[in-house]
Amino acid sequence: MLSISSGLDTVAPVALPFLHRAGPLTDAPLADEDAVELARLLHALANEQRLKIVSLLLHHPQRAMNGGEIQAALGLSQPTTSHHLARLAKAGLLERERDGSFVRFRVASVAFERLRGVFAEG
């Protein structure tokens, strides 16, 4: 489970069951439920704007930005930005934290480390 605890409002944790039990793809064939979960995570990343959002957050000095900052940096409309952020957060790839009237987003580093492990050579 991922959760945010930083003195700011905490957003509900996101369960990533596949990533908790996943080893490299080379270890053994994927079970049906694991293949479905991995496909869901990869589908969330399989969009150029969502990849740009992840890249932007990873390279930001604070590793976190609010939706308006992301929108301005990528030149997207507010509804489009919100849609992509929601897809990434729902998949467990972004963490959200409330900062006053803003919501700040950061890459869920645990999820990305585990995804990296799935594709590692066994």
Coordinates of C-alpha atoms in Angstrom, one line a residue:
M1 CA 0.0 0.0 0.0
L2 CA 1.1 3.5 -0.7
S3 CA 0.2 6.5 1.4
I4 CA 1.3 10.0 1.8
S5 CA 2.2 11.3 5.2
S6 CA 4.0 14.7 5.3
G7 CA 2.0 16.9 7.7
L8 CA -0.3 17.7 4.8
D9 CA -3.7 16.1 4.4
T10 CA -3.2 12.4 3.6
V11 CA -4.9 10.9 0.6
A12 CA -6.2 7.3 0.8
P13 CA -3.6 4.6 0.1
V14 CA -3.6 2.8 -3.3
A15 CA -3.3 -1.0 -3.3
L16 CA -0.8 -2.4 -5.8
P17 CA -1.1 -6.2 -5.0
F18 CA 0.7 -7.4 -8.2
L19 CA 3.7 -5.2 -7.5
H20 CA 4.0 -6.6 -3.9
R21 CA 4.4 -10.2 -5.1
A22 CA 6.0 -9.6 -8.6
G23 CA 9.5 -10.7 -9.4
P24 CA 11.1 -10.4 -12.8
L25 CA 9.1 -11.6 -15.7
T26 CA 11.9 -14.1 -16.4
D27 CA 11.3 -15.8 -13.0
A28 CA 8.1 -17.6 -14.1
P29 CA 5.1 -17.2 -16.4
L30 CA 2.6 -14.5 -15.2
A31 CA -0.6 -15.7 -13.5
D32 CA -3.7 -14.4 -15.2
E33 CA -4.5 -11.9 -12.5
D34 CA -0.9 -10.6 -12.5
A35 CA -1.0 -10.2 -16.3
V36 CA -4.2 -8.2 -16.0
E37 CA -2.7 -5.9 -13.3
L38 CA 0.5 -5.3 -15.1
A39 CA -1.4 -4.5 -18.3
R40 CA -3.5 -2.0 -16.4
L41 CA -0.4 -0.3 -15.0
L42 CA 1.3 -0.2 -18.4
H43 CA -1.9 1.0 -20.1
A44 CA -1.9 4.0 -17.7
L45 CA 1.6 4.9 -18.9
A46 CA 0.9 4.2 -22.6
N47 CA 0.1 7.8 -23.5
E48 CA 2.6 10.4 -24.5
Q49 CA 1.0 13.1 -22.2
R50 CA 1.0 10.8 -19.2
L51 CA 4.7 9.9 -19.9
K52 CA 5.5 13.6 -20.1
I53 CA 3.8 14.2 -16.8
V54 CA 5.8 11.4 -15.1
S55 CA 9.0 12.7 -16.7
L56 CA 8.2 16.3 -15.6
L57 CA 7.6 15.2 -12.0
L58 CA 10.7 13.1 -11.9
H59 CA 12.9 16.0 -13.1
H60 CA 11.2 18.8 -11.0
P61 CA 13.5 20.0 -8.2
Q62 CA 10.9 19.3 -5.6
R63 CA 9.7 16.1 -7.3
A64 CA 6.1 17.4 -6.9
M65 CA 3.9 19.9 -8.7
N66 CA 0.2 20.9 -8.5
G67 CA -2.1 20.4 -11.4
G68 CA -1.9 24.0 -12.5
E69 CA 1.8 23.9 -12.7
I70 CA 1.7 20.7 -14.8
Q71 CA -1.0 22.1 -17.0
A72 CA 1.1 25.3 -17.7
A73 CA 4.4 23.3 -18.2
L74 CA 2.8 21.0 -20.8
G75 CA 0.4 23.5 -22.4
L76 CA -2.6 21.2 -21.8
S77 CA -6.2 22.2 -21.0
Q78 CA -7.3 21.9 -17.4
P79 CA -9.8 19.0 -18.1
T80 CA -7.1 17.1 -20.1
T81 CA -4.5 17.6 -17.3
S82 CA -7.0 16.4 -14.7
H83 CA -7.9 13.4 -16.7
H84 CA -4.3 12.3 -17.1
L85 CA -3.5 12.9 -13.5
A86 CA -6.5 11.0 -12.4
R87 CA -5.6 8.0 -14.6
L88 CA -2.0 7.9 -13.3
A89 CA -3.2 8.3 -9.6
K90 CA -5.9 5.6 -10.0
A91 CA -3.3 3.2 -11.3
G92 CA -1.1 3.9 -8.3
L93 CA 1.6 5.6 -10.2
L94 CA 1.2 9.0 -8.7
E95 CA 0.7 10.0 -5.1
R96 CA -1.6 13.0 -4.3
E97 CA -1.3 15.3 -1.3
R98 CA -3.5 18.2 -0.4
D99 CA -1.6 21.4 0.2
G100 CA -4.2 24.0 1.2
S101 CA -6.4 24.5 -1.8
F102 CA -4.0 22.7 -4.1
V103 CA -3.3 19.1 -4.7
R104 CA 0.3 18.3 -5.3
F105 CA 1.3 15.2 -7.3
R106 CA 4.5 13.2 -7.1
V107 CA 5.6 9.9 -8.7
A108 CA 4.9 6.9 -6.5
S109 CA 8.6 5.8 -6.3
V110 CA 7.7 2.5 -4.7
A111 CA 5.5 1.6 -7.7
F112 CA 8.2 2.6 -10.2
E113 CA 10.9 0.6 -8.4
R114 CA 8.7 -2.5 -8.3
L115 CA 7.8 -2.0 -12.0
R116 CA 11.5 -1.8 -12.8
G117 CA 12.0 -5.0 -10.9
V118 CA 9.4 -6.8 -13.0
F119 CA 11.5 -6.0 -16.1
A120 CA 14.8 -6.9 -14.6
E121 CA 16.8 -9.9 -15.8
G122 CA 16.3 -12.7 -13.3

